[in-house]
């Protein structure tokens, strides 16, 4: 049957010779209604012949359950780590019968996705504003994470633990003057500032002087400019990268300047992306089990759907340092 319009339950009822209510009882497997096996078989056959597909939006309105979990991300670049996290969360939620929809925080002029999707739950990586909370409540969203008093998802990310591993490793190798490559990308300014704070704390804990900070882009020119400052003015012997992309830019700039990595400069990345293994020399980096954290995000969302607080679920122990070729002791005399 091809009419150019959506096949409805009314069409199925007419085809099967039953009432619209009977079609609803059969297709929704309503156990409280006594429908004969022959009638049910006739309805199902008619639905298959007509190519009937249930209208999920209408079903959600009737049942009050859309089975959609909406995750709201900050308006930031989506890197390798976040992609892996979201993929794992999607699989875990799907196993539980939910569909994950990812939504970047919209500009004020745009309608938020929660106003049109009817999600069963909205999860924010960062706290929601009072206006956003009101907007969600008006849209009928009853379950929101973080709610008042909850920790936002972003605070579970083990950045401080990873930075501690970077600095501890370089200190154990004998490095005393450490630089740090942070992103110059304006949208990452707040995260760069947070990373700088935990980096300075890690240096204090390990008895190192203040780290030499450089804001760079993931390109050769920007990394080379930072390199000259680190080596000529600060006498840096090792650099921590905000992520593997910036660390790779530093390694490339060092090699093109005729430096030896790690003899003249050690470099440690963060995230253990594929580039870390492919780079020559291969990159020492902080490895985070992003899939474990993705499953964790899904678990706290599923828990919240059942009234459980986020702290009911223990954080995964999924952070380690992967030592490769780009780090080693500083050359004697430097």
Short mmCIF file of C-alpha atoms in Angstrom, two decimals:
data_model
loop_
_atom_site.label_atom_id
_atom_site.label_comp_id
_atom_site.label_asym_id
_atom_site.label_seq_id
_atom_site.Cartn_x
_atom_site.Cartn_y
_atom_site.Cartn_z
CA UNK A 1 0.00 0.00 0.00
CA UNK A 2 1.62 3.27 -1.08
CA UNK A 3 -0.53 6.35 -0.51
CA UNK A 4 2.20 8.90 0.23
CA UNK A 5 1.02 9.29 3.83
CA UNK A 6 1.84 7.56 7.08
CA UNK A 7 -0.11 4.36 7.74
CA UNK A 8 -2.11 4.78 10.95
CA UNK A 9 -3.66 2.39 13.43
CA UNK A 10 -7.03 3.39 11.96
CA UNK A 11 -5.88 2.01 8.59
CA UNK A 12 -4.87 -1.24 10.27
CA UNK A 13 -8.27 -1.45 11.98
CA UNK A 14 -10.09 -1.02 8.65
CA UNK A 15 -7.87 -3.62 6.97
CA UNK A 16 -8.37 -6.16 9.75
CA UNK A 17 -12.09 -5.43 10.24
CA UNK A 18 -11.75 -4.58 13.92
CA UNK A 19 -12.06 -1.45 16.04
CA UNK A 20 -9.28 1.07 16.49
CA UNK A 21 -9.20 0.18 20.20
CA UNK A 22 -8.64 -3.50 19.40
CA UNK A 23 -5.66 -2.59 17.22
CA UNK A 24 -4.22 -0.59 20.11
CA UNK A 25 -4.70 -3.46 22.54
CA UNK A 26 -3.00 -5.94 20.20
CA UNK A 27 -0.06 -3.77 19.14
CA UNK A 28 0.58 -2.56 22.68
CA UNK A 29 0.21 -6.09 24.09
CA UNK A 30 -2.31 -4.89 26.66
CA UNK A 31 -2.62 -7.83 29.04
CA UNK A 32 -5.77 -6.54 30.75
CA UNK A 33 -7.84 -7.00 27.57
CA UNK A 34 -9.11 -10.38 26.36
CA UNK A 35 -8.36 -10.52 22.63
CA UNK A 36 -8.72 -13.87 20.86
CA UNK A 37 -5.63 -15.37 19.24
CA UNK A 38 -7.35 -15.31 15.85
CA UNK A 39 -8.17 -11.60 16.12
CA UNK A 40 -4.66 -10.76 17.28
CA UNK A 41 -3.20 -12.72 14.38
CA UNK A 42 -5.46 -10.86 11.92
CA UNK A 43 -4.42 -7.46 13.31
CA UNK A 44 -0.73 -8.30 13.17
CA UNK A 45 -1.02 -9.59 9.61
CA UNK A 46 -2.84 -6.42 8.53
CA UNK A 47 -0.18 -4.25 10.17
CA UNK A 48 2.56 -6.13 8.35
CA UNK A 49 0.77 -5.91 4.97
CA UNK A 50 0.29 -2.15 5.31
CA UNK A 51 3.82 -1.53 6.59
CA UNK A 52 2.52 0.03 9.80
CA UNK A 53 5.11 1.62 12.09
CA UNK A 54 4.08 2.89 15.53
CA UNK A 55 4.28 6.65 16.02
CA UNK A 56 6.73 6.95 18.89
CA UNK A 57 5.83 10.53 19.68
CA UNK A 58 2.15 9.72 20.04
CA UNK A 59 3.00 6.63 22.05
CA UNK A 60 5.12 8.74 24.39
CA UNK A 61 2.24 11.19 24.88
CA UNK A 62 -0.11 8.34 25.78
CA UNK A 63 2.26 6.46 28.06
CA UNK A 64 4.30 9.31 29.50
CA UNK A 65 7.50 7.38 28.67
CA UNK A 66 9.59 8.33 25.65
CA UNK A 67 12.54 6.06 26.56
CA UNK A 68 14.83 8.92 25.52
CA UNK A 69 17.74 10.14 27.65
CA UNK A 70 18.98 13.53 26.49
CA UNK A 71 22.60 14.38 27.31
CA UNK A 72 23.42 18.07 27.12
CA UNK A 73 27.03 18.92 26.29
CA UNK A 74 28.75 22.28 26.61
CA UNK A 75 29.35 24.11 23.35
CA UNK A 76 32.85 22.66 23.03
CA UNK A 77 34.78 20.64 20.46
CA UNK A 78 34.04 16.91 20.75
CA UNK A 79 37.33 15.05 20.97
CA UNK A 80 38.32 11.40 20.93
CA UNK A 81 37.73 10.81 24.65
CA UNK A 82 34.21 12.25 24.67
CA UNK A 83 33.27 10.35 21.51
CA UNK A 84 34.30 7.06 23.13
CA UNK A 85 32.44 7.94 26.32
CA UNK A 86 29.23 8.74 24.45
CA UNK A 87 29.45 5.57 22.35
CA UNK A 88 29.73 3.42 25.48
CA UNK A 89 26.88 5.28 27.19
CA UNK A 90 24.72 4.80 24.09
CA UNK A 91 25.28 1.03 24.13
CA UNK A 92 24.59 0.68 27.87
CA UNK A 93 21.39 2.74 27.69
CA UNK A 94 20.24 0.81 24.62
CA UNK A 95 20.71 -2.44 26.55
CA UNK A 96 18.35 -1.00 29.16
CA UNK A 97 15.80 0.00 26.51
CA UNK A 98 16.65 3.69 26.25
CA UNK A 99 17.84 5.81 23.37
CA UNK A 100 20.60 8.35 23.99
CA UNK A 101 20.34 11.67 22.20
CA UNK A 102 23.26 14.10 22.38
CA UNK A 103 22.48 17.81 22.45
CA UNK A 104 24.95 20.69 22.46
CA UNK A 105 23.84 23.63 24.56
CA UNK A 106 21.97 25.86 22.10
CA UNK A 107 22.31 29.64 21.80
CA UNK A 108 19.62 31.58 23.62
CA UNK A 109 17.79 32.22 20.36
CA UNK A 110 17.36 28.51 19.55
CA UNK A 111 14.73 26.17 20.98
CA UNK A 112 16.29 23.56 23.28
CA UNK A 113 15.87 19.97 22.17
CA UNK A 114 14.15 18.98 25.42
CA UNK A 115 11.19 21.15 24.39
CA UNK A 116 10.48 19.01 21.31
CA UNK A 117 11.77 15.50 22.13
CA UNK A 118 9.87 14.84 25.37
CA UNK A 119 12.89 13.08 26.94
CA UNK A 120 12.33 10.91 29.95
CA UNK A 121 15.48 12.37 31.46
CA UNK A 122 17.95 15.16 30.79
CA UNK A 123 21.59 14.75 31.87
CA UNK A 124 23.92 17.75 31.89
CA UNK A 125 27.69 17.54 31.81
CA UNK A 126 27.63 20.92 33.52
CA UNK A 127 25.10 22.47 35.95
CA UNK A 128 21.94 23.88 34.43
CA UNK A 129 20.96 27.49 34.92
CA UNK A 130 17.74 28.39 36.73
CA UNK A 131 16.24 29.41 33.38
CA UNK A 132 17.16 26.04 31.83
CA UNK A 133 15.67 24.15 34.78
CA UNK A 134 12.44 26.15 34.46
CA UNK A 135 12.36 25.51 30.71
CA UNK A 136 12.72 21.76 31.26
CA UNK A 137 10.02 21.71 33.92
CA UNK A 138 7.66 23.58 31.61
CA UNK A 139 8.42 21.04 28.87
CA UNK A 140 7.34 18.27 31.21
CA UNK A 141 10.80 16.87 32.02
CA UNK A 142 10.58 15.37 35.49
CA UNK A 143 14.02 13.80 35.87
CA UNK A 144 17.01 16.12 35.58
CA UNK A 145 20.64 15.36 36.44
CA UNK A 146 22.29 17.23 38.03
CA UNK A 147 19.40 18.34 40.19
CA UNK A 148 19.98 20.72 43.06
CA UNK A 149 22.74 19.33 45.27
CA UNK A 150 24.03 16.83 42.68
CA UNK A 151 27.52 16.87 41.24
CA UNK A 152 27.54 17.52 37.48
CA UNK A 153 28.87 14.74 35.27
CA UNK A 154 31.92 16.78 34.24
CA UNK A 155 33.26 16.76 37.81
CA UNK A 156 33.65 12.98 37.69
CA UNK A 157 36.23 13.23 34.91
CA UNK A 158 39.63 12.32 36.42
CA UNK A 159 41.65 15.28 35.13
CA UNK A 160 43.42 15.90 38.45
CA UNK A 161 44.32 12.22 38.80
CA UNK A 162 45.72 12.19 35.27
CA UNK A 163 47.80 15.34 35.80
CA UNK A 164 49.19 13.86 39.01
CA UNK A 165 50.37 10.84 37.00
CA UNK A 166 52.03 13.10 34.41
CA UNK A 167 53.97 15.11 37.00
CA UNK A 168 54.84 12.13 39.19
CA UNK A 169 56.29 10.32 36.18
CA UNK A 170 58.42 13.27 35.08
CA UNK A 171 59.62 13.90 38.64
CA UNK A 172 60.66 10.25 39.01
CA UNK A 173 62.69 10.59 35.79
CA UNK A 174 64.59 13.52 37.30
CA UNK A 175 62.91 16.50 35.61
CA UNK A 176 62.74 19.72 37.61
CA UNK A 177 61.55 22.32 35.13
CA UNK A 178 58.25 21.41 33.48
CA UNK A 179 56.23 23.17 30.82
CA UNK A 180 52.58 22.68 29.98
CA UNK A 181 50.84 23.04 26.62
CA UNK A 182 47.26 24.22 27.15
CA UNK A 183 44.73 24.94 24.38
CA UNK A 184 44.47 28.44 22.95
CA UNK A 185 40.97 27.58 21.68
CA UNK A 186 38.68 30.22 23.31
CA UNK A 187 35.89 27.73 23.94
CA UNK A 188 38.28 25.68 26.08
CA UNK A 189 39.46 28.63 28.18
CA UNK A 190 37.63 27.54 31.34
CA UNK A 191 38.92 23.98 31.06
CA UNK A 192 42.45 25.21 30.36
CA UNK A 193 42.28 27.29 33.54
CA UNK A 194 41.09 24.29 35.54
CA UNK A 195 43.90 22.16 34.13
CA UNK A 196 46.46 24.85 35.00
CA UNK A 197 45.20 24.90 38.59
CA UNK A 198 45.55 21.15 39.10
CA UNK A 199 48.92 21.20 37.32
CA UNK A 200 50.27 23.82 39.71
CA UNK A 201 48.98 21.81 42.67
CA UNK A 202 50.67 18.66 41.37
CA UNK A 203 53.96 20.50 40.99
CA UNK A 204 53.75 21.72 44.59
CA UNK A 205 53.02 18.21 45.84
CA UNK A 206 56.06 16.87 43.96
CA UNK A 207 58.39 19.67 45.06
CA UNK A 208 58.73 21.26 41.62
CA UNK A 209 58.82 24.98 40.82
CA UNK A 210 55.85 26.54 39.06
CA UNK A 211 55.19 25.02 35.64
CA UNK A 212 55.78 27.17 32.55
CA UNK A 213 52.42 27.53 30.84
CA UNK A 214 51.94 28.14 27.10
CA UNK A 215 48.63 28.45 25.27
CA UNK A 216 49.02 26.86 21.86
CA UNK A 217 47.05 25.70 18.85
CA UNK A 218 47.56 22.18 17.50
CA UNK A 219 49.87 23.36 14.73
CA UNK A 220 53.58 23.58 14.11
CA UNK A 221 53.93 27.37 14.23
CA UNK A 222 52.21 27.76 17.59
CA UNK A 223 54.10 24.84 19.15
CA UNK A 224 57.44 26.13 17.82
CA UNK A 225 56.89 29.54 19.39
CA UNK A 226 56.16 27.92 22.74
CA UNK A 227 59.18 25.65 22.33
CA UNK A 228 61.60 28.53 21.94
CA UNK A 229 60.29 30.17 25.09
CA UNK A 230 60.44 26.96 27.09
CA UNK A 231 64.00 26.11 26.06
CA UNK A 232 65.64 29.52 25.84
CA UNK A 233 64.01 31.36 28.71
CA UNK A 234 62.68 28.73 31.09
CA UNK A 235 65.18 25.88 30.61
CA UNK A 236 62.29 23.39 30.52
CA UNK A 237 63.25 19.71 30.09
CA UNK A 238 59.77 18.18 29.93
CA UNK A 239 56.31 19.22 28.73
CA UNK A 240 52.85 18.01 29.73
CA UNK A 241 50.19 18.23 27.03
CA UNK A 242 46.55 19.10 27.73
CA UNK A 243 45.77 16.28 25.32
CA UNK A 244 47.60 14.06 22.84
CA UNK A 245 46.95 16.45 19.96
CA UNK A 246 48.84 19.31 21.61
CA UNK A 247 51.53 16.94 22.88
CA UNK A 248 52.02 15.65 19.31
CA UNK A 249 52.39 19.23 18.07
CA UNK A 250 55.12 19.80 20.67
CA UNK A 251 56.95 16.60 19.66
CA UNK A 252 56.78 17.60 15.99
CA UNK A 253 58.05 21.11 16.71
CA UNK A 254 60.92 19.74 18.82
CA UNK A 255 62.06 17.30 16.14
CA UNK A 256 61.91 19.99 13.45
CA UNK A 257 64.09 22.20 15.62
CA UNK A 258 66.71 19.45 15.70
CA UNK A 259 65.96 18.38 19.27
CA UNK A 260 65.98 14.78 20.45
CA UNK A 261 62.86 13.44 22.11
CA UNK A 262 63.21 12.47 24.91
CA UNK A 263 66.94 13.18 25.42
CA UNK A 264 66.53 16.95 25.00
CA UNK A 265 62.84 17.19 25.78
CA UNK A 266 60.39 14.70 27.27
CA UNK A 267 56.73 15.02 26.32
CA UNK A 268 53.72 13.43 28.02
CA UNK A 269 50.23 13.53 26.53
CA UNK A 270 46.74 12.96 27.87
CA UNK A 271 43.90 10.69 26.58
CA UNK A 272 45.87 7.89 24.81
CA UNK A 273 44.32 8.55 21.41
CA UNK A 274 45.43 6.59 18.32
CA UNK A 275 47.94 9.35 17.44
CA UNK A 276 49.85 8.52 20.64
CA UNK A 277 50.65 5.05 19.34
CA UNK A 278 51.32 6.12 15.75
CA UNK A 279 53.62 9.05 16.51
CA UNK A 280 57.38 8.54 16.15
CA UNK A 281 58.60 8.56 18.86
CA UNK A 282 55.45 7.03 20.34
CA UNK A 283 53.83 9.18 22.99
CA UNK A 284 53.85 8.55 26.72
CA UNK A 285 50.36 9.52 27.81
CA UNK A 286 47.65 9.28 30.43
CA UNK A 287 45.24 6.54 29.39
CA UNK A 288 41.64 6.83 30.54
CA UNK A 289 39.16 4.03 30.00
CA UNK A 290 36.59 6.27 28.34
CA UNK A 291 34.23 3.35 27.79
CA UNK A 292 34.19 2.62 31.52
CA UNK A 293 33.29 6.25 32.21
CA UNK A 294 30.65 6.12 29.47
CA UNK A 295 29.05 3.13 31.13
CA UNK A 296 29.30 4.95 34.44
CA UNK A 297 27.41 7.97 33.04
CA UNK A 298 24.74 5.59 31.75
CA UNK A 299 24.49 3.85 35.13
CA UNK A 300 23.98 7.07 37.07
CA UNK A 301 21.33 8.11 34.53
CA UNK A 302 19.54 4.77 34.87
CA UNK A 303 19.88 5.01 38.63
CA UNK A 304 18.36 8.48 38.65
CA UNK A 305 15.43 7.17 36.60
CA UNK A 306 14.84 4.82 39.52
CA UNK A 307 15.31 7.46 42.19
CA UNK A 308 18.92 6.65 43.11
CA UNK A 309 21.45 9.45 43.75
CA UNK A 310 24.58 9.66 41.60
CA UNK A 311 26.87 8.85 44.53
CA UNK A 312 25.23 5.42 44.79
CA UNK A 313 27.56 4.27 42.03
CA UNK A 314 31.33 4.05 42.62
CA UNK A 315 33.58 5.80 40.13
CA UNK A 316 35.53 3.39 37.92
CA UNK A 317 39.23 3.05 38.63
CA UNK A 318 40.17 3.60 35.02
CA UNK A 319 43.16 5.97 34.85
CA UNK A 320 46.75 4.92 34.25
CA UNK A 321 49.96 6.16 32.68
CA UNK A 322 51.11 4.41 29.50
CA UNK A 323 54.86 4.87 29.16
CA UNK A 324 56.23 4.89 25.62
CA UNK A 325 59.20 6.46 23.83
CA UNK A 326 58.62 10.20 24.30
CA UNK A 327 59.66 10.41 27.95
CA UNK A 328 62.98 9.70 29.63
CA UNK A 329 65.55 11.20 32.01
CA UNK A 330 66.85 14.68 31.16
CA UNK A 331 70.28 14.84 29.56
CA UNK A 332 73.01 15.32 32.17
CA UNK A 333 73.94 18.97 32.60
CA UNK A 334 70.61 20.45 31.56
#
